[in-house]
Every structure is written in structure tokens, then in C-alpha cells.
N, CA, C and O atoms as CSV, one atom per row, in Angstrom:
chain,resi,resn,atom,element,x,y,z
A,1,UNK,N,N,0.836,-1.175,0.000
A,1,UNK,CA,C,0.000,0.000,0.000
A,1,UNK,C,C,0.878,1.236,0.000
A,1,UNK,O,O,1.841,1.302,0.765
A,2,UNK,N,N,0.663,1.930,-0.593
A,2,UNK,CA,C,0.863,3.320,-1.195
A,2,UNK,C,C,1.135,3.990,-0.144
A,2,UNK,O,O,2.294,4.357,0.048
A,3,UNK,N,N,0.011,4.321,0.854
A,3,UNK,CA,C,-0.358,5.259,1.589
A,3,UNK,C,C,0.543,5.360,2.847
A,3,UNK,O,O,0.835,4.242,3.270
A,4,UNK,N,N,1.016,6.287,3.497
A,4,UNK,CA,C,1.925,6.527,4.120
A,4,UNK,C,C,3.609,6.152,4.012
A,4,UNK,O,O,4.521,5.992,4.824
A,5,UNK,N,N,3.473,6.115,2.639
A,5,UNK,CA,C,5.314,5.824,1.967
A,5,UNK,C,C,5.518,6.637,0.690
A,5,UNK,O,O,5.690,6.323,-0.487
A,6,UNK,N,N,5.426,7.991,1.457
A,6,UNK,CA,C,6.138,9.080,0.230
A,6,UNK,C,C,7.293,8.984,-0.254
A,6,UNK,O,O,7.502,9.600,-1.300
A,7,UNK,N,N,8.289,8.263,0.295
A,7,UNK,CA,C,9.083,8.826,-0.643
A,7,UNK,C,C,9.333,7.458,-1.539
A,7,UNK,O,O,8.979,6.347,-1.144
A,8,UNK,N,N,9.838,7.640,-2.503
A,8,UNK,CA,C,9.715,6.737,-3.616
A,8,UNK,C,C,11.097,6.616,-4.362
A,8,UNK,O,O,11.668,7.560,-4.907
A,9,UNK,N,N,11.556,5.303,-4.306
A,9,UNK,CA,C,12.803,5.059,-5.163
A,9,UNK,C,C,12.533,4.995,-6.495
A,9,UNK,O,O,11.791,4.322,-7.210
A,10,UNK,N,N,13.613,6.186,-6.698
A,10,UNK,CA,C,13.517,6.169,-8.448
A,10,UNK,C,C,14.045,5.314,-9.168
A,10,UNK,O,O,14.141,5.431,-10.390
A,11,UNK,N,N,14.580,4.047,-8.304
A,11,UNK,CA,C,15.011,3.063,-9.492
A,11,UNK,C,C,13.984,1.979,-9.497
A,11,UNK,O,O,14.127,1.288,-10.506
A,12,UNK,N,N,13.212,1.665,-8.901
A,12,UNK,CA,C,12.714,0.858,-8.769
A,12,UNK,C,C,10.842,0.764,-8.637
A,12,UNK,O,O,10.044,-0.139,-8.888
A,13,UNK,N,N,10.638,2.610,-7.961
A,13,UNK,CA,C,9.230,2.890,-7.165
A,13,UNK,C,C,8.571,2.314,-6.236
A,13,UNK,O,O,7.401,2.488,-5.893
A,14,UNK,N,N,9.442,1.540,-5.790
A,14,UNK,CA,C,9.720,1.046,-3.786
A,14,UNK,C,C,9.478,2.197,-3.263
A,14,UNK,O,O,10.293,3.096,-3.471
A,15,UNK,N,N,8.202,2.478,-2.390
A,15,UNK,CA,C,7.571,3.301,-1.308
A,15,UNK,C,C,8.850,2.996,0.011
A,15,UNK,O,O,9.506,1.961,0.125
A,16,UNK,N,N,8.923,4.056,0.773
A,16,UNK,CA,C,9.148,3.848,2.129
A,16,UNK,C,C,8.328,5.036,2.676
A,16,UNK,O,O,7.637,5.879,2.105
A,17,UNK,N,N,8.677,4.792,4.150
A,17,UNK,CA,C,7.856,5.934,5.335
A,17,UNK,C,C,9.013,7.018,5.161
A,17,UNK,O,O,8.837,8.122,4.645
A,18,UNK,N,N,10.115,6.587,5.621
A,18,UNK,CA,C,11.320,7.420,5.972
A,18,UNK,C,C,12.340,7.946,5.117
A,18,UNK,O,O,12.798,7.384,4.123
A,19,UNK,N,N,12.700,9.194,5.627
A,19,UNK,CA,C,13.802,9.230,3.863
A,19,UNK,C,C,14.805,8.413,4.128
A,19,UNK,O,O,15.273,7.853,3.137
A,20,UNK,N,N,15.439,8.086,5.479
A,20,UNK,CA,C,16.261,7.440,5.653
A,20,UNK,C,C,16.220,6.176,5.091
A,20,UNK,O,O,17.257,5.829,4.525
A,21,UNK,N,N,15.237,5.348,5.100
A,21,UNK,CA,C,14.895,4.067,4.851
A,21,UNK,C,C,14.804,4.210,3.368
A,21,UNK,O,O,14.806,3.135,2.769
A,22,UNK,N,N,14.715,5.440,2.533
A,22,UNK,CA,C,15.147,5.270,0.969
A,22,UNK,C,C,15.983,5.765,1.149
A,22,UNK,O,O,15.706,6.510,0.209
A,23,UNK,N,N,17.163,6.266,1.595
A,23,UNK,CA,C,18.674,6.655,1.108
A,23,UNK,C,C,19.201,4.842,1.370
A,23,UNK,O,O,19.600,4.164,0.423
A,24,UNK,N,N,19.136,4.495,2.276
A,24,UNK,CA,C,19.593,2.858,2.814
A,24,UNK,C,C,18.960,2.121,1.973
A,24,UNK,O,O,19.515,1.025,1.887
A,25,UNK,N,N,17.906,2.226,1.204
A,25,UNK,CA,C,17.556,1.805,0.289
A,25,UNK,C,C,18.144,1.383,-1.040
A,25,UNK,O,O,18.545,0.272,-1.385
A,26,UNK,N,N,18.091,2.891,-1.918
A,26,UNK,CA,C,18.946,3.275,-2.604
A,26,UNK,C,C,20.697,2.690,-2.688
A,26,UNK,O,O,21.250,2.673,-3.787
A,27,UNK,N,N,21.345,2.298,-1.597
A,27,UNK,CA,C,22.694,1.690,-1.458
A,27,UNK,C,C,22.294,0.261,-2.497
A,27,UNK,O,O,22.961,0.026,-3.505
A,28,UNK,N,N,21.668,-0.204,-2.269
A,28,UNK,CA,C,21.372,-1.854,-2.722
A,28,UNK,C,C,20.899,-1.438,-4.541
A,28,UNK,O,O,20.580,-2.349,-5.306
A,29,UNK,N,N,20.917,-0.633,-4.792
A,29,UNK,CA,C,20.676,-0.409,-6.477
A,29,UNK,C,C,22.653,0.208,-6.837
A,29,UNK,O,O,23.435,-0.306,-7.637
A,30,UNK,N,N,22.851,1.152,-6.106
A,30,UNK,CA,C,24.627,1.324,-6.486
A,30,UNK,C,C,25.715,-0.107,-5.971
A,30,UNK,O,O,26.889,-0.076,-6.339
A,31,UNK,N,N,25.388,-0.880,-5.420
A,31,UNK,CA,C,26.133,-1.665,-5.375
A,31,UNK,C,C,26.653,-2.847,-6.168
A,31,UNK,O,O,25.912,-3.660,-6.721
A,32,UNK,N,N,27.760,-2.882,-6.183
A,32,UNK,CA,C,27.724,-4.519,-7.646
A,32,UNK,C,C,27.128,-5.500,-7.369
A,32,UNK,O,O,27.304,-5.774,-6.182
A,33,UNK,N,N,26.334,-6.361,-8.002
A,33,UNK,CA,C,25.798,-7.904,-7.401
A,33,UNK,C,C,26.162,-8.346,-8.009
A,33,UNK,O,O,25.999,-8.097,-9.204
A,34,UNK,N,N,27.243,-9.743,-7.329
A,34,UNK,CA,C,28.487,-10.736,-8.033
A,34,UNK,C,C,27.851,-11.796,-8.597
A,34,UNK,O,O,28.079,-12.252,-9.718
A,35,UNK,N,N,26.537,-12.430,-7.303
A,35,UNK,CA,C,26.016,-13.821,-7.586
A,35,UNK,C,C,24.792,-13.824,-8.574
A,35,UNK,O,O,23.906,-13.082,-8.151
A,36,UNK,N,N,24.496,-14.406,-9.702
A,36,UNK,CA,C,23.630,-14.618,-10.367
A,36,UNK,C,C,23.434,-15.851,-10.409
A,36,UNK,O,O,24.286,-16.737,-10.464
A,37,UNK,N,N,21.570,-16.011,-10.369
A,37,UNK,CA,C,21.593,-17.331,-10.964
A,37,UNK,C,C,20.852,-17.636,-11.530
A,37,UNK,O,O,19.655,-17.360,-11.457
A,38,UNK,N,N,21.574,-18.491,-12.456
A,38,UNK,CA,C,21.556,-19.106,-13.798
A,38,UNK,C,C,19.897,-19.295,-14.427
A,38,UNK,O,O,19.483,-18.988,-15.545
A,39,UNK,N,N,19.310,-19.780,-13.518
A,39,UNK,CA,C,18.465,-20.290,-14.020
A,39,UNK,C,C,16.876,-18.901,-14.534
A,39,UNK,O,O,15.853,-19.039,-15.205
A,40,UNK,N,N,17.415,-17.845,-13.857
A,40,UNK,CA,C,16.438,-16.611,-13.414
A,40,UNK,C,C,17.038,-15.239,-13.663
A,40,UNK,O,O,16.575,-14.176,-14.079
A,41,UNK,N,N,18.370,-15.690,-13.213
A,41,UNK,CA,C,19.052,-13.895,-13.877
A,41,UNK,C,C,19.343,-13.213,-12.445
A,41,UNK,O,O,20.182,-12.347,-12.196
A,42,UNK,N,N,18.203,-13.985,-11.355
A,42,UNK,CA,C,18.003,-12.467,-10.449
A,42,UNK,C,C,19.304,-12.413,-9.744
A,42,UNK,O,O,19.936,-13.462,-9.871
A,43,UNK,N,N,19.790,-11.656,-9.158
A,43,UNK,CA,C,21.195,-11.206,-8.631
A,43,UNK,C,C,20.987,-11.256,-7.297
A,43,UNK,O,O,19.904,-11.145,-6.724
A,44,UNK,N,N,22.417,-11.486,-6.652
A,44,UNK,CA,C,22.667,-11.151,-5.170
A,44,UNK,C,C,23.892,-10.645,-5.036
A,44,UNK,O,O,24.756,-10.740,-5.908
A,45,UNK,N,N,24.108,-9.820,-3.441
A,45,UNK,CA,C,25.455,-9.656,-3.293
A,45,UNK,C,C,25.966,-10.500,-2.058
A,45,UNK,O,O,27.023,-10.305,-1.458
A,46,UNK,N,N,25.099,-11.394,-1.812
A,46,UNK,CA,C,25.778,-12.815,-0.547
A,46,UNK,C,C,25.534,-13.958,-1.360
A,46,UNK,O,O,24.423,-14.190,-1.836
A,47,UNK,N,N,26.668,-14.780,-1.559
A,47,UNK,CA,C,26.542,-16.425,-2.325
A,47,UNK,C,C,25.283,-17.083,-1.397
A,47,UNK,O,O,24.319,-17.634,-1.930
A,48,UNK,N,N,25.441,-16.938,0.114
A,48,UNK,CA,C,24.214,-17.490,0.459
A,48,UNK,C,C,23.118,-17.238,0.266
A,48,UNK,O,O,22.201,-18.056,0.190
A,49,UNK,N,N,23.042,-16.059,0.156
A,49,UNK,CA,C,21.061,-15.807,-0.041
A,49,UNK,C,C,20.912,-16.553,-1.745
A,49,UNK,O,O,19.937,-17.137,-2.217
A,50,UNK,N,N,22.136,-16.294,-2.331
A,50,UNK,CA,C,21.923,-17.381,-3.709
A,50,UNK,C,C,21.754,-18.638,-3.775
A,50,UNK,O,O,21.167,-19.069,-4.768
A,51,UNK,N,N,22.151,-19.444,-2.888
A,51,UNK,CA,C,22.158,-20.560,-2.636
A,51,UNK,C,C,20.477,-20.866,-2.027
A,51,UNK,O,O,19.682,-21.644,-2.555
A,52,UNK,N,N,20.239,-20.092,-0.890
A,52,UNK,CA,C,18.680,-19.999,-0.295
A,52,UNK,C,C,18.002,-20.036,-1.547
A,52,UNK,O,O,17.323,-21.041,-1.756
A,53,UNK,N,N,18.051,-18.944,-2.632
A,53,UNK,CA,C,17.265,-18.586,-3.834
A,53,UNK,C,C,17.209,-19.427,-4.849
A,53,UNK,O,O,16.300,-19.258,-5.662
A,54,UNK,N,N,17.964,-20.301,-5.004
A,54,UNK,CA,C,18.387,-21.794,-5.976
A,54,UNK,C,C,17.271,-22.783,-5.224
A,54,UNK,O,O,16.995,-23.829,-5.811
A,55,UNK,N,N,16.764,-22.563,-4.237
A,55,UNK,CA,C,16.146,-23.704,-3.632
A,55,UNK,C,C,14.230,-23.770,-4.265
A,55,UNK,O,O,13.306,-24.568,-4.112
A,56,UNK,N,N,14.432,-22.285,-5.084
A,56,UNK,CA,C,12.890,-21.771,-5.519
A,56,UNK,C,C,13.254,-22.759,-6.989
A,56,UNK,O,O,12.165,-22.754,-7.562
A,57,UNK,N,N,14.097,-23.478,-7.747
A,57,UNK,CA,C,13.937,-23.800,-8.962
A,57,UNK,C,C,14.483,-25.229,-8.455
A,57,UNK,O,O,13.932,-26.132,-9.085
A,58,UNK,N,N,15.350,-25.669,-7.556
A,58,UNK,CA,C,15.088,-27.133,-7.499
A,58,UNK,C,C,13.813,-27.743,-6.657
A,58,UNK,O,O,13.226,-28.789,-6.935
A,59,UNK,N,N,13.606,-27.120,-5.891
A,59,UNK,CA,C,12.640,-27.618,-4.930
A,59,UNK,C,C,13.367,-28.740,-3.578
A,59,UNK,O,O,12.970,-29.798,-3.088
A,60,UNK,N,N,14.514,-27.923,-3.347
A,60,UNK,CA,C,14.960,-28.335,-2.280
A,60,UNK,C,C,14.118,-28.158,-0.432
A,60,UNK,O,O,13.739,-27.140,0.146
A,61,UNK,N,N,14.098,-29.472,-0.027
A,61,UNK,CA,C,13.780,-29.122,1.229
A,61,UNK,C,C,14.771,-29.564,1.889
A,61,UNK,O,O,14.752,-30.794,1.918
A,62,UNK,N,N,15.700,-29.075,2.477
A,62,UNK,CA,C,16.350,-29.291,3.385
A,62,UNK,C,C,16.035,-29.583,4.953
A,62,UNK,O,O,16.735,-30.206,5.752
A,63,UNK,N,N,14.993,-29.059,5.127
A,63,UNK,CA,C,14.388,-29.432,6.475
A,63,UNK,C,C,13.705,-30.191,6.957
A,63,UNK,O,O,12.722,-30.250,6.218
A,64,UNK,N,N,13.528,-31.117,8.092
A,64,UNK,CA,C,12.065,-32.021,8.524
A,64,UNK,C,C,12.049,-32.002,9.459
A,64,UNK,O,O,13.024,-32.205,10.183
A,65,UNK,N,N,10.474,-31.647,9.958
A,65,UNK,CA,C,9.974,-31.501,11.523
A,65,UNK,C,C,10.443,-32.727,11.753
A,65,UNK,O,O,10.785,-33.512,10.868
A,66,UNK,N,N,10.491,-33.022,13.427
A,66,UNK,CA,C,10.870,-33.854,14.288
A,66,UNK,C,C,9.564,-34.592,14.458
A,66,UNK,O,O,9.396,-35.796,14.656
A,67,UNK,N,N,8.764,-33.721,14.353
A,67,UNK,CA,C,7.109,-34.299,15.010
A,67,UNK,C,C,6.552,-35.108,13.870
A,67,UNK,O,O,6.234,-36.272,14.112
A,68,UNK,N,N,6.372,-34.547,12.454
A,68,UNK,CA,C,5.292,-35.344,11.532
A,68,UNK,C,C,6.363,-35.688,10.471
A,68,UNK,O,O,5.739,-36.036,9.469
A,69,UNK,N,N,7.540,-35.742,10.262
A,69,UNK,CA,C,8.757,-36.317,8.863
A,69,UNK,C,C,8.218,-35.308,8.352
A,69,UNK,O,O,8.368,-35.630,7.173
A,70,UNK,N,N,7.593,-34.121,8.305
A,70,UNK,CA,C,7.190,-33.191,6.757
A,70,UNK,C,C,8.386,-32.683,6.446
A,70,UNK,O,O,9.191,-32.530,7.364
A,71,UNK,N,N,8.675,-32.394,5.378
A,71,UNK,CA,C,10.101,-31.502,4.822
A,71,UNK,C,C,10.193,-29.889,4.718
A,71,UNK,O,O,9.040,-29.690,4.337
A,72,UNK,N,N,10.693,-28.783,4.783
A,72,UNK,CA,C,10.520,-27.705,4.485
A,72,UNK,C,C,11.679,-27.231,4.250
A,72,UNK,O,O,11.806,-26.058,3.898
């Protein structure tokens, strides 16, 4: 929602409340992003959150409750 997030990134038109919270914003559009992946294009600047983000095209679950075997 729109409403109460004037100020507006011009690279993107990401609302925030605060100007602060778009200048800190704004850092993450000037910065280089090293990790791409392959399969999507979309970029990161931590190998891990790439690795987390690889898990949306294999369908990795790495996790299982203790209680019911479900995976997540």
C-alpha cells in the first residue's frame, strides 16, 4: 500500500515511510551484485542468499519436523 510511503525510489518505485529508509535503500541499487543465478538472472550480493534462492527452482527441502517427517 501506497499510503503513508512518500518517498519513492527512483530506481525501482519502492515506497518507504522514511527518507532514511530510501537513502539505505537506494545503497542496494549502487552496489555490484556478483552472484547470479543461472536459471532466473536475479542477482545477489551474498553467495548465500543465492544458494537460499536456488532452492525456488530445485525444490529443495532441506528441512524435517521432528514431530510429523514433513520436509521444508
Amino acid at each position: 500500500h501506497a499510503e503513508g510511503k512518500p518517498y519513492k525510489c527512483t530506481e525501482c518505485g519502492k515506497g518507504f515511510k522514511g527518507h532514511a529508509r530510501l537513502l539505505n535503500h537506494l545503497k542496494t541499487h549502487a552496489r555490484e551484485k556478483m552472484f547470479e543465478c543461472v536459471e532466473c538472472e536475479k542477482t545477489f550480493r551474498r553467495k548465500a542468499n543465492l544458494v537460499l534462492h536456488q532452492r525456488v527452482h530445485t525444490g529443495e527441502k532441506p528441512y524435517k519436523c521432528k514431530e510429523c517427517e514433513k520436509t521444508f
